[in-house]
Short mmCIF file of C-alpha atoms in Angstrom, two decimals:
data_model
loop_
_atom_site.label_atom_id
_atom_site.label_comp_id
_atom_site.label_asym_id
_atom_site.label_seq_id
_atom_site.Cartn_x
_atom_site.Cartn_y
_atom_site.Cartn_z
CA MET T 8 -17.69 -25.19 0.83
CA SER T 9 -20.02 -23.13 3.02
CA GLY T 10 -19.25 -19.57 3.37
CA VAL T 11 -19.55 -17.21 6.33
CA ALA T 12 -21.85 -14.34 6.68
CA VAL T 13 -21.49 -10.59 7.69
CA LEU T 14 -24.18 -10.23 10.28
CA GLY T 15 -23.34 -6.76 11.56
CA VAL T 16 -21.05 -3.76 10.52
CA GLY T 17 -19.89 -0.60 12.79
CA MET T 18 -17.53 2.19 12.35
CA HIS T 19 -16.23 5.15 14.34
CA PRO T 20 -15.85 8.14 12.08
CA TRP T 21 -12.66 8.93 10.64
CA GLY T 22 -10.80 12.09 11.64
CA LYS T 23 -8.50 13.38 14.35
CA PHE T 24 -10.15 13.34 17.82
CA GLY T 25 -7.05 12.68 20.22
CA LYS T 26 -8.38 9.56 21.85
CA SER T 27 -6.89 6.09 22.09
CA PHE T 28 -7.37 3.47 19.41
CA VAL T 29 -8.91 1.23 21.88
CA GLU T 30 -11.66 3.86 22.54
CA TYR T 31 -12.40 4.05 18.62
CA GLY T 32 -12.34 0.29 18.43
CA ARG T 33 -14.99 -0.18 21.20
CA VAL T 34 -17.27 2.33 19.75
CA ALA T 35 -17.13 0.45 16.10
CA ALA T 36 -17.34 -2.86 18.15
CA ARG T 37 -20.51 -1.89 20.06
CA ALA T 38 -22.11 -0.40 16.72
CA ALA T 39 -21.31 -3.84 15.06
CA LEU T 40 -22.89 -6.00 17.73
CA GLU T 41 -26.08 -3.71 17.79
CA ASP T 42 -26.47 -3.90 14.08
CA ALA T 43 -26.05 -7.74 14.39
CA GLY T 44 -28.59 -7.80 17.07
CA ILE T 45 -26.55 -9.90 19.43
CA ASP T 46 -24.81 -9.33 22.79
CA TRP T 47 -21.09 -8.98 23.46
CA THR T 48 -21.50 -12.16 25.67
CA ASP T 49 -22.58 -14.07 22.35
CA VAL T 50 -19.18 -13.40 20.74
CA GLN T 51 -16.83 -16.49 20.68
CA MET T 52 -13.80 -14.77 19.13
CA VAL T 53 -12.32 -11.53 18.84
CA ALA T 54 -9.95 -10.85 15.96
CA GLY T 55 -7.98 -7.71 16.28
CA ALA T 56 -6.01 -5.94 13.54
CA ASN T 57 -2.92 -4.37 15.21
CA THR T 58 -2.07 -1.02 15.18
CA TRP T 59 1.68 0.02 14.72
CA ARG T 60 1.47 3.28 16.18
CA GLY T 61 -0.42 2.87 19.33
CA GLY T 62 2.35 1.65 21.30
CA TYR T 63 2.92 -1.58 23.10
CA PRO T 64 -0.94 -2.46 23.87
CA GLY T 65 -1.74 -1.93 20.20
CA LEU T 66 0.42 -4.98 19.24
CA VAL T 67 -1.92 -7.15 21.22
CA SER T 68 -5.02 -5.66 19.69
CA GLY T 69 -7.31 -8.61 20.10
CA ALA T 70 -6.73 -8.48 23.75
CA ALA T 71 -6.90 -4.79 24.05
CA PHE T 72 -10.11 -4.98 22.43
CA ALA T 73 -11.72 -7.74 24.40
CA GLN T 74 -10.41 -6.08 27.66
CA GLU T 75 -12.22 -2.89 26.68
CA LEU T 76 -15.40 -4.87 26.07
CA GLY T 77 -14.97 -6.83 29.27
CA TRP T 78 -13.18 -9.97 29.62
CA ASN T 79 -15.29 -12.75 28.30
CA GLY T 80 -13.34 -15.68 27.69
CA THR T 81 -13.22 -15.56 23.99
CA ARG T 82 -10.80 -16.82 21.58
CA LEU T 83 -8.38 -13.99 20.52
CA SER T 84 -6.21 -13.32 17.47
CA SER T 85 -3.97 -10.34 16.63
CA SER T 86 -2.76 -9.72 13.18
CA PHE T 87 -0.09 -7.58 11.48
CA ALA T 88 0.04 -7.05 7.95
CA ALA T 89 0.52 -3.35 7.49
CA CYS T 90 -2.31 -2.05 5.31
CA ALA T 91 -3.66 -5.75 4.84
CA SER T 92 -3.87 -6.18 8.68
CA GLY T 93 -7.84 -5.85 8.82
CA ALA T 94 -8.30 -8.37 6.13
CA GLN T 95 -5.77 -10.65 7.94
CA ALA T 96 -7.96 -10.28 11.02
CA ILE T 97 -11.14 -11.20 8.95
CA GLY T 98 -9.28 -14.17 7.39
CA ALA T 99 -8.36 -15.50 11.00
CA ALA T 100 -11.95 -15.19 12.11
CA ARG T 101 -13.29 -16.72 8.90
CA ALA T 102 -10.87 -19.65 9.16
CA HIS T 103 -12.18 -20.40 12.71
CA ILE T 104 -15.72 -20.24 11.51
CA LEU T 105 -14.94 -22.49 8.43
CA ALA T 106 -13.24 -24.96 10.61
CA GLY T 107 -16.18 -25.34 13.04
CA LEU T 108 -14.27 -23.88 15.84
CA CYS T 109 -16.56 -21.01 16.61
CA ASP T 110 -19.75 -19.44 15.31
CA VAL T 111 -19.55 -15.75 16.04
CA ALA T 112 -16.56 -13.60 15.83
CA LEU T 113 -15.71 -9.98 16.06
CA VAL T 114 -13.42 -8.28 13.83
CA ILE T 115 -12.08 -5.10 15.10
CA GLY T 116 -9.37 -2.86 13.59
CA ALA T 117 -8.59 0.91 14.89
CA ASP T 118 -5.87 3.33 14.79
CA VAL T 119 -4.27 6.72 15.72
CA ALA T 120 -2.38 7.95 13.24
CA PRO T 121 0.46 10.61 13.21
CA LYS T 122 -0.02 13.53 11.16
CA GLY T 123 2.08 13.74 7.92
CA PHE T 124 4.41 11.30 6.59
CA PHE T 125 4.64 8.08 8.03
CA GLY T 126 8.50 7.67 9.32
CA PRO T 127 10.50 4.59 9.73
CA PHE T 128 9.11 2.24 12.40
CA GLY T 129 11.20 1.74 15.69
CA GLY T 130 13.52 4.63 15.42
CA GLY T 131 17.05 4.01 15.30
CA ASP T 132 18.04 0.61 13.67
CA GLN T 133 20.49 1.81 11.13
CA THR T 134 20.69 -1.64 9.50
CA ASP T 135 17.00 -1.65 8.95
CA PRO T 136 16.12 -1.21 5.15
CA ASP T 137 12.97 0.96 6.36
CA TRP T 138 15.32 3.25 8.21
CA LEU T 139 17.88 3.44 5.25
CA ARG T 140 15.26 4.21 2.67
CA PHE T 141 14.48 7.35 4.46
CA ARG T 142 18.18 7.98 5.53
CA LEU T 143 19.88 7.29 2.07
CA LEU T 144 17.02 8.24 -0.35
CA GLY T 145 14.47 10.31 1.30
CA ALA T 146 11.99 7.51 -0.04
CA THR T 147 8.92 8.55 1.80
CA ASN T 148 5.71 6.41 1.13
CA PRO T 149 4.44 9.21 -1.38
CA THR T 150 7.84 8.70 -3.27
CA TYR T 151 6.60 5.35 -4.37
CA PHE T 152 3.22 6.80 -5.15
CA GLY T 153 4.84 9.34 -7.45
CA LEU T 154 6.98 6.74 -9.06
CA TYR T 155 3.93 4.64 -10.15
CA ALA T 156 2.03 7.93 -11.19
CA GLN T 157 4.85 9.18 -13.32
CA ARG T 158 5.21 5.67 -14.89
CA ARG T 159 1.55 5.81 -15.90
CA ILE T 160 2.22 9.18 -17.65
CA ALA T 161 5.18 7.78 -19.67
CA ALA T 162 3.62 4.40 -20.35
CA TYR T 163 0.08 5.22 -21.17
CA GLY T 164 -0.12 9.17 -21.63
CA ALA T 165 -2.02 9.72 -18.33
CA SER T 166 -2.08 13.30 -17.09
CA GLU T 167 -2.23 14.98 -13.77
CA ARG T 168 -5.56 16.20 -14.61
CA ASP T 169 -6.59 12.63 -14.93
CA PHE T 170 -5.37 11.83 -11.31
CA ALA T 171 -7.26 14.79 -10.16
CA MET T 172 -10.24 13.46 -11.54
CA VAL T 173 -10.11 10.53 -9.39
CA LYS T 174 -10.06 12.76 -6.32
CA ALA T 175 -12.97 14.61 -7.60
CA LYS T 176 -15.04 11.45 -8.04
CA ASN T 177 -14.08 10.19 -4.80
CA SER T 178 -14.78 13.61 -3.06
CA ARG T 179 -18.48 13.62 -4.43
CA ALA T 180 -19.09 10.00 -3.00
CA GLY T 181 -17.41 10.89 0.34
CA ALA T 182 -19.43 13.88 0.58
CA LEU T 183 -22.64 11.44 0.86
CA ASN T 184 -20.76 9.28 3.72
CA PRO T 185 -21.36 10.51 7.31
CA ASN T 186 -18.20 8.45 8.47
CA ALA T 187 -15.84 10.05 5.97
CA ARG T 188 -13.36 12.67 7.30
CA PHE T 189 -13.15 14.89 4.38
CA THR T 190 -16.79 15.55 2.94
CA LYS T 191 -16.17 18.62 0.85
CA VAL T 192 -16.46 18.06 -2.75
CA VAL T 193 -13.02 18.92 -4.36
CA THR T 194 -12.61 19.88 -8.18
CA GLU T 195 -9.86 18.94 -10.35
CA ASP T 196 -8.69 22.47 -10.43
CA GLU T 197 -8.27 22.40 -6.60
CA VAL T 198 -6.20 19.43 -6.86
CA LEU T 199 -4.01 20.76 -9.34
CA ALA T 200 -3.54 24.13 -7.56
CA SER T 201 -2.40 22.20 -4.34
CA ALA T 202 1.26 21.96 -3.65
CA TYR T 203 3.25 18.94 -5.19
CA VAL T 204 4.16 16.22 -2.76
CA ALA T 205 5.86 13.58 -4.84
CA GLU T 206 5.61 15.32 -8.39
CA PRO T 207 3.43 14.40 -10.55
CA LEU T 208 1.24 13.99 -7.37
CA HIS T 209 -0.33 16.89 -5.56
CA LEU T 210 -1.21 17.28 -1.83
CA LEU T 211 -4.77 16.44 -2.66
CA ASP T 212 -3.79 13.25 -4.75
CA VAL T 213 -2.14 11.71 -1.83
CA CYS T 214 -4.24 10.30 0.97
CA ALA T 215 -3.83 11.76 4.65
CA THR T 216 -3.27 9.88 7.66
CA SER T 217 -6.35 9.44 10.07
CA ASP T 218 -7.47 7.97 13.27
CA GLY T 219 -10.68 5.67 12.80
CA ALA T 220 -12.16 2.24 13.55
CA ALA T 221 -14.39 -0.48 11.70
CA ALA T 222 -15.66 -3.51 13.11
CA LEU T 223 -17.64 -6.40 11.54
CA VAL T 224 -19.62 -9.47 13.19
CA ILE T 225 -18.99 -12.58 11.18
CA THR T 226 -20.75 -15.71 11.72
CA SER T 227 -21.45 -19.20 10.22
CA GLU T 228 -24.27 -19.29 7.69
CA ASP T 229 -26.35 -21.36 9.99
CA TYR T 230 -25.81 -18.77 12.70
CA ALA T 231 -26.68 -16.01 10.25
CA ARG T 232 -29.70 -17.82 8.98
CA ARG T 233 -31.32 -18.41 12.52
CA LYS T 234 -30.52 -14.55 13.29
CA GLN T 235 -32.05 -13.54 10.01
CA LEU T 236 -35.20 -15.42 10.88
CA GLU T 237 -35.49 -13.47 13.88
CA ARG T 238 -34.81 -10.13 12.53
CA GLY T 239 -35.75 -10.20 8.75
CA GLY T 240 -32.66 -11.12 6.61
CA ARG T 241 -29.64 -8.59 6.16
CA ALA T 242 -26.72 -11.03 6.21
CA VAL T 243 -24.26 -11.03 3.31
CA ARG T 244 -21.69 -13.49 2.56
CA ILE T 245 -17.80 -13.34 2.24
CA SER T 246 -17.15 -15.62 -0.69
CA ALA T 247 -13.53 -15.36 -1.03
CA LEU T 248 -10.49 -13.66 0.81
CA SER T 249 -6.98 -13.73 -0.84
CA THR T 250 -3.91 -12.96 1.26
CA ASN T 251 -1.31 -14.48 -1.03
CA SER T 252 2.27 -13.34 -1.30
CA PRO T 253 3.97 -12.11 -4.68
CA THR T 254 5.44 -14.92 -6.78
CA TYR T 255 9.14 -14.56 -7.51
CA PRO T 256 10.48 -12.64 -9.21
CA ASN T 257 8.36 -9.68 -8.44
CA ASN T 258 9.78 -7.18 -10.99
CA VAL T 259 7.69 -4.23 -9.69
CA ILE T 260 9.31 -1.98 -7.26
CA GLU T 261 7.44 -2.19 -3.97
CA MET T 262 7.34 -0.07 -0.89
CA PRO T 263 9.43 -0.06 1.13
CA ASN T 264 12.27 -1.98 -0.98
CA PHE T 265 15.17 -0.62 -2.63
CA ALA T 266 15.19 -2.81 -5.57
CA THR T 267 12.92 -5.21 -7.25
CA ASP T 268 13.67 -9.07 -7.51
CA SER T 269 15.93 -9.94 -10.69
CA THR T 270 14.40 -11.39 -13.88
CA LEU T 271 17.77 -12.63 -14.73
CA ALA T 272 17.53 -16.36 -13.80
CA VAL T 273 13.81 -16.61 -13.80
CA PRO T 274 11.41 -14.59 -15.90
CA ALA T 275 8.62 -12.42 -14.37
CA PRO T 276 5.55 -14.43 -13.70
CA ASP T 277 2.58 -13.73 -16.12
CA GLU T 278 0.60 -11.96 -13.53
CA GLY T 279 1.85 -9.21 -11.09
CA PHE T 280 1.46 -9.27 -7.48
CA LYS T 281 -1.55 -7.07 -7.40
CA THR T 282 -3.26 -8.84 -10.14
CA SER T 283 -2.64 -11.99 -8.32
CA LEU T 284 -4.55 -10.79 -5.01
CA ALA T 285 -7.70 -10.11 -7.32
CA SER T 286 -7.34 -13.38 -9.41
CA SER T 287 -6.96 -15.60 -6.54
CA ALA T 288 -10.09 -14.08 -4.93
CA TYR T 289 -12.08 -14.59 -8.29
CA ALA T 290 -10.82 -18.04 -8.39
CA GLU T 291 -12.15 -18.73 -4.73
CA ALA T 292 -15.67 -17.37 -5.40
CA GLY T 293 -15.86 -18.80 -8.97
CA LEU T 294 -16.52 -15.03 -10.22
CA GLY T 295 -14.84 -12.73 -12.46
CA PRO T 296 -14.42 -9.16 -13.06
CA ASP T 297 -17.68 -8.94 -15.10
CA ASP T 298 -19.63 -10.03 -12.15
CA LEU T 299 -18.72 -6.95 -10.00
CA ASN T 300 -21.34 -4.37 -9.48
CA LEU T 301 -18.75 -2.35 -7.30
CA ALA T 302 -15.34 -2.29 -5.75
CA GLU T 303 -13.38 -0.64 -3.01
CA VAL T 304 -9.74 -0.23 -3.93
CA TYR T 305 -6.80 1.29 -1.81
CA ASP T 306 -6.22 4.60 -3.26
CA LEU T 307 -3.32 5.64 -1.17
CA SER T 308 -2.91 8.03 -4.35
CA THR T 309 -5.25 8.77 -7.24
CA ALA T 310 -2.76 7.31 -9.65
CA LEU T 311 -2.79 4.00 -7.82
CA GLU T 312 -6.74 3.84 -8.04
CA LEU T 313 -6.23 3.83 -11.82
CA ASP T 314 -3.65 0.87 -11.20
CA TRP T 315 -6.30 -1.01 -9.40
CA TYR T 316 -8.91 -0.67 -12.11
CA GLU T 317 -6.48 -2.77 -14.29
CA HIS T 318 -5.41 -4.95 -11.59
CA ILE T 319 -9.10 -6.11 -10.75
CA GLY T 320 -9.84 -6.40 -14.39
CA LEU T 321 -12.17 -3.58 -15.04
CA CYS T 322 -10.27 -2.86 -18.12
CA ALA T 323 -7.00 -3.73 -20.01
CA GLU T 324 -3.65 -2.21 -19.11
CA GLY T 325 -3.46 1.47 -19.96
CA GLU T 326 -7.34 1.76 -20.38
CA ALA T 327 -8.01 3.14 -16.69
CA GLU T 328 -8.14 6.77 -17.78
CA LYS T 329 -10.57 6.06 -20.56
CA ILE T 330 -13.11 4.13 -18.17
CA LEU T 331 -12.58 6.97 -15.59
CA HIS T 332 -13.51 9.51 -18.20
CA ASP T 333 -16.37 7.37 -19.39
CA GLY T 334 -17.71 7.56 -15.94
CA VAL T 335 -17.84 3.80 -15.48
CA THR T 336 -16.29 3.99 -12.16
CA SER T 337 -18.34 6.89 -10.70
CA LEU T 338 -21.56 6.62 -8.88
CA GLY T 339 -24.09 6.15 -11.35
CA GLY T 340 -21.51 4.19 -13.66
CA ARG T 341 -21.28 0.57 -14.42
CA VAL T 342 -18.99 -0.38 -11.60
CA PRO T 343 -18.58 2.30 -9.19
CA VAL T 344 -15.31 2.12 -7.58
CA ASN T 345 -14.96 3.48 -4.05
CA PRO T 346 -18.41 4.49 -3.53
CA SER T 347 -17.45 5.15 0.25
CA GLY T 348 -15.24 8.05 -0.89
CA GLY T 349 -12.26 5.97 -0.60
CA LEU T 350 -8.94 6.86 1.21
CA ALA T 351 -9.26 10.05 -0.43
CA SER T 352 -12.34 10.91 1.73
CA PHE T 353 -11.33 8.92 4.97
CA GLY T 354 -7.54 9.11 5.03
CA GLU T 355 -5.75 6.12 6.07
CA ALA T 356 -6.18 4.41 9.33
CA VAL T 357 -4.13 1.51 8.57
CA PRO T 358 -5.40 -1.53 10.55
CA ALA T 359 -8.87 -0.40 10.17
CA GLN T 360 -9.02 0.39 6.50
CA ALA T 361 -9.48 -2.97 4.95
CA ILE T 362 -12.19 -3.73 7.38
CA ALA T 363 -13.80 -0.43 6.45
CA GLN T 364 -13.69 -1.38 2.74
CA VAL T 365 -15.93 -4.62 3.80
CA VAL T 366 -18.17 -2.49 5.75
CA GLU T 367 -18.80 -0.37 2.70
CA LEU T 368 -19.31 -3.32 0.52
CA THR T 369 -21.82 -4.95 3.04
CA VAL T 370 -23.90 -1.73 3.41
CA GLN T 371 -23.99 -1.43 -0.29
CA LEU T 372 -25.17 -5.02 -0.76
CA ARG T 373 -27.85 -4.61 1.86
CA GLY T 374 -29.11 -1.66 -0.14
CA ASP T 375 -28.63 0.59 2.93
CA ALA T 376 -26.17 3.20 1.47
CA GLY T 377 -28.56 6.02 0.85
CA GLU T 378 -27.71 8.76 -1.51
CA ARG T 379 -24.43 6.84 -2.50
CA GLN T 380 -26.28 3.46 -3.17
CA VAL T 381 -25.08 1.52 -6.13
CA PRO T 382 -28.42 0.12 -7.85
CA ASN T 383 -28.61 -3.73 -7.68
CA ALA T 384 -25.33 -4.19 -5.75
CA ASN T 385 -24.91 -8.04 -5.71
CA VAL T 386 -21.25 -8.59 -5.89
CA GLY T 387 -18.23 -6.42 -4.54
CA MET T 388 -14.60 -6.57 -4.22
CA SER T 389 -12.28 -5.05 -1.77
CA ILE T 390 -8.58 -4.92 -2.43
CA ASN T 391 -5.62 -3.39 -0.85
CA GLN T 392 -1.68 -3.67 -0.71
CA GLY T 393 0.25 -3.44 2.55
CA LEU T 394 4.04 -3.14 3.01
CA PHE T 395 6.64 -6.06 2.77
CA GLY T 396 4.55 -8.19 0.54
CA HIS T 397 1.10 -8.36 2.33
CA GLY T 398 -1.98 -7.63 0.34
CA SER T 399 -5.60 -8.84 0.37
CA ALA T 400 -8.69 -8.99 -1.39
CA VAL T 401 -12.30 -9.84 -0.27
CA ILE T 402 -15.24 -10.73 -2.31
CA VAL T 403 -18.71 -10.04 -0.51
CA THR T 404 -21.86 -11.36 -2.37
CA ALA T 405 -25.52 -10.72 -1.48
CA MET R 27 43.85 18.36 5.45
CA THR R 28 41.23 16.49 3.64
CA THR R 29 37.99 15.39 5.35
CA PRO R 30 37.89 11.70 5.75
CA SER R 31 35.05 10.07 3.80
CA ARG R 32 33.46 6.77 3.79
CA SER R 33 30.50 4.99 2.33
CA ALA R 34 27.12 5.50 4.24
CA VAL R 35 26.55 1.68 3.57
CA PRO R 36 29.78 0.06 3.03
CA ASP R 37 28.17 -3.56 2.49
CA TRP R 38 25.77 -2.01 -0.04
CA PHE R 39 28.02 0.55 -1.91
CA ASP R 40 31.52 0.63 -2.77
CA ALA R 41 32.25 4.47 -2.74
CA SER R 42 35.79 4.20 -3.89
CA GLU R 43 34.63 2.08 -7.06
CA THR R 44 31.04 3.97 -7.47
CA ARG R 45 29.55 0.20 -7.53
CA LEU R 46 26.41 -0.87 -5.92
CA LEU R 47 27.05 -4.30 -4.24
CA GLY R 48 24.47 -7.06 -4.85
CA LYS R 49 24.68 -10.45 -4.41
CA ALA R 50 24.55 -13.45 -6.81
CA CYS R 51 23.49 -17.17 -6.40
CA THR R 52 26.46 -19.14 -7.54
CA ARG R 53 23.93 -22.05 -8.40
CA CYS R 54 21.02 -20.17 -10.38
CA ARG R 55 22.83 -16.90 -11.02
CA SER R 56 19.83 -14.91 -9.70
CA VAL R 57 20.81 -11.20 -8.41
CA PHE R 58 19.68 -9.55 -5.35
CA PHE R 59 20.02 -6.00 -3.87
CA PRO R 60 20.56 -5.11 -1.12
CA PRO R 61 23.14 -7.87 -0.43
CA THR R 62 21.60 -8.44 2.99
CA ILE R 63 20.79 -12.14 2.53
CA ASP R 64 22.66 -15.47 2.86
CA ARG R 65 20.48 -17.80 0.88
CA CYS R 66 19.23 -17.61 -2.58
CA ARG R 67 15.51 -16.31 -2.80
CA ASN R 68 14.66 -18.08 -5.92
CA PRO R 69 11.93 -20.54 -4.50
CA ARG R 70 13.14 -23.30 -7.03
CA CYS R 71 16.78 -23.08 -6.11
CA GLY R 72 17.53 -22.82 -2.46
CA GLY R 73 21.35 -22.17 -2.99
CA ASP R 74 23.35 -21.41 -0.09
CA VAL R 75 26.23 -19.91 -1.74
CA LEU R 76 26.27 -16.31 -2.62
CA GLU R 77 29.10 -14.11 -4.03
CA THR R 78 29.25 -10.24 -4.19
CA HIS R 79 28.00 -9.11 -7.33
CA PRO R 80 28.65 -5.39 -8.37
CA LEU R 81 25.88 -3.85 -10.02
CA SER R 82 25.77 -2.23 -13.46
CA THR R 83 26.69 1.37 -13.29
CA ARG R 84 24.34 2.30 -16.30
CA GLY R 85 20.68 2.15 -16.52
CA ARG R 86 17.41 3.47 -17.89
CA ILE R 87 14.96 5.42 -15.85
CA TRP R 88 11.82 3.28 -15.23
CA SER R 89 10.38 6.14 -13.43
CA TRP R 90 11.03 9.30 -11.39
CA THR R 91 9.29 11.67 -8.73
CA ARG R 92 10.33 14.83 -7.23
CA ASN R 93 9.85 15.26 -3.51
CA HIS R 94 8.60 18.81 -2.65
CA TYR R 95 8.16 18.20 0.96
CA LYS R 96 10.93 17.73 3.69
CA PRO R 97 10.60 14.06 4.54
CA PRO R 98 11.01 12.91 8.28
CA ALA R 99 14.27 11.97 9.90
CA PRO R 100 16.52 10.02 9.53
CA TYR R 101 16.56 11.95 6.23
CA VAL R 102 19.12 14.83 6.51
CA SER R 103 17.52 17.96 4.68
CA GLY R 104 19.62 20.92 3.82
CA ASP R 105 18.36 24.25 5.18
CA PRO R 106 16.50 25.55 3.55
CA PHE R 107 15.14 22.39 2.26
CA GLU R 108 15.70 21.77 -1.69
CA PRO R 109 13.26 19.41 -3.44
CA TYR R 110 14.94 16.29 -4.73
CA THR R 111 14.11 13.50 -7.36
CA VAL R 112 14.16 9.94 -6.80
CA LEU R 113 14.59 7.46 -9.74
CA ALA R 114 13.65 3.94 -10.35
CA VAL R 115 16.60 2.78 -12.60
CA GLU R 116 16.35 -0.49 -14.81
CA LEU R 117 19.64 -2.13 -15.01
CA GLU R 118 19.19 -4.37 -18.00
CA GLU R 119 22.40 -6.55 -17.18
CA ASP R 120 21.00 -7.43 -13.76
CA GLY R 121 17.27 -7.73 -14.76
CA LEU R 122 16.35 -5.33 -11.79
CA VAL R 123 15.12 -1.93 -10.96
CA VAL R 124 16.99 0.05 -8.21
CA LEU R 125 16.28 3.37 -6.53
CA GLY R 126 18.58 6.27 -6.15
CA GLN R 127 18.52 9.97 -6.07
CA LEU R 128 19.29 11.99 -9.12
CA SER R 129 22.21 14.03 -8.52
CA PRO R 130 21.22 17.60 -7.79
CA ASP R 131 23.89 18.69 -10.40
CA SER R 132 22.52 16.55 -13.16
CA PRO R 133 20.21 17.95 -15.90
CA PRO R 134 16.67 17.08 -15.67
CA ALA R 135 15.99 13.36 -16.75
CA ASN R 136 12.82 11.56 -17.84
CA VAL R 137 11.59 7.85 -18.31
CA GLY R 138 13.53 6.22 -20.64
CA ASP R 139 16.93 8.36 -20.20
CA MET R 140 19.97 6.61 -19.64
CA VAL R 141 21.73 7.43 -16.35
CA SER R 142 24.89 6.59 -14.75
CA LEU R 143 25.89 6.01 -11.18
CA ARG R 144 28.13 8.29 -9.42
CA THR R 145 29.40 8.75 -5.71
CA GLU R 146 28.14 12.15 -3.85
CA LYS R 147 28.25 13.42 -0.34
CA LEU R 148 25.20 12.20 1.82
CA LEU R 149 26.15 14.18 5.03
CA GLU R 150 28.85 14.93 7.13
CA ASP R 151 29.21 13.85 10.62
CA GLU R 152 31.85 13.84 13.34
CA ASP R 153 33.86 11.18 11.58
CA GLY R 154 33.86 12.82 8.36
CA VAL R 155 31.83 12.78 5.07
CA GLN R 156 29.13 9.75 4.25
CA LEU R 157 29.03 9.09 0.81
CA VAL R 158 26.10 7.39 -1.22
CA TRP R 159 25.06 6.56 -4.98
CA ARG R 160 23.28 9.07 -6.99
CA TRP R 161 22.44 9.00 -10.72
CA THR R 162 23.25 11.50 -13.49
CA LEU R 163 21.95 11.91 -16.91
CA ASP R 164 23.91 10.18 -19.56
CA ASN R 165 24.10 12.36 -22.72
CA SER R 166 23.15 9.25 -24.98
CA GLU R 167 20.15 7.88 -26.31
CA THR R 168 16.54 7.93 -24.85
CA VAL R 169 13.92 5.30 -25.84
CA GLU R 170 10.40 5.65 -25.95
CA VAL R 171 8.61 3.49 -23.34
CA ALA R 172 6.67 0.57 -24.76
CA SER R 173 3.32 0.66 -23.43
#
């Protein structure tokens, strides 16, 4: 099977700017088009990742972005999969290209995020489990992050200082990224001195909410080859993209659920959900964890980054703290994780985030990452998890 | 005169019996919580007859977290806001992990501790007191977590 190429990338910096998500998306899209060296009128498909906070127009993101760029008769797609929305949008564009329905697609995700905790969507539906988890339990999103973190402490002897070390590492990378929102280097002591949010996690362990946008121009390999001949070769390939669901019974408590599936009648699968996202992508690409030169993982909290090391196969279960301490995942290490600075440095702009991860992989594989460049970067994975059983992993190869 | 009280979610929680109400598939015996389903979700079963299945009232703490920030509505916070602990409790008999707050009256509890279900006040509205499930430390054995 032929792959698809990433021909151009663009971002709007992350932060809080008080503008509309459509404006952020336009800036990122224009940057991606310029980077690809193509005109807006060359684009045959716009795949938008929906924002769930932007009001009604946000729920038709593909059209909102296309109108902002100027109606052009393109195919449209709008995807919502919570934090995996951006990857679903890439997946929609990729499937169209692989099916031969188009050669050039523009993928855009942008968001305007409220400050502080995400609340239940839609307000007052008192039968909605998402409303009820706040009402009955006060189970905010960081509550789930705290449960996972405490579990690492109990099961593997992790410490709050280990978690703080992840933040310090990511802040050092983020300080080198002009698109990051938080560019100050943070120390472990500063993390530990910040207030608890969901103990054992401190304020600086938990990612913020941000505005931001990211865009990709993805094309057929033939189209990319022709463009490369014109411009001197900078495309990378998307070799795999997984969006699989969990397998029943999912025996890990997942946001926003009240309970896990039961393993009473059917034993838990050998592979958990998040691990399955990675292994589906590895299988599709014909690659494995040993092939990775870098990874972008969804560090909604510092402790979750450690979980991801194990899910993507960088180490065995319970070994994440060790490879962190050994510097394996730092810039300069064997497999730098979150060389962009991660969510720790960006804050989360939900529908843009999975696209931003692929932007970083692309920039790294091209050798354009400047001071945060991973040497000899040829294979990178991005991975994330959304609410409700959504998740994604993308493998990009040079 | 006593204030009338009722379960905050009668279909999920029987406050008078202090039981969480799951559902069980009559064909494959899979258990589900919350009980808001009409078909078995075991992909190899597809049974369409589910019966109410009260969950076990004792379990072991899989993990816990203490929330130190006031959450957004519809959580009803006290004034001043008091931090609260949320537990993920493993119910061995039902093969699942379920969430619930630790009772503010309970001693601190840790991963591996046994806890028991109890009924407590969630809030009071114009119709009286709404009741919710909480966990409280059981003074029995604790096990080390297998890593």
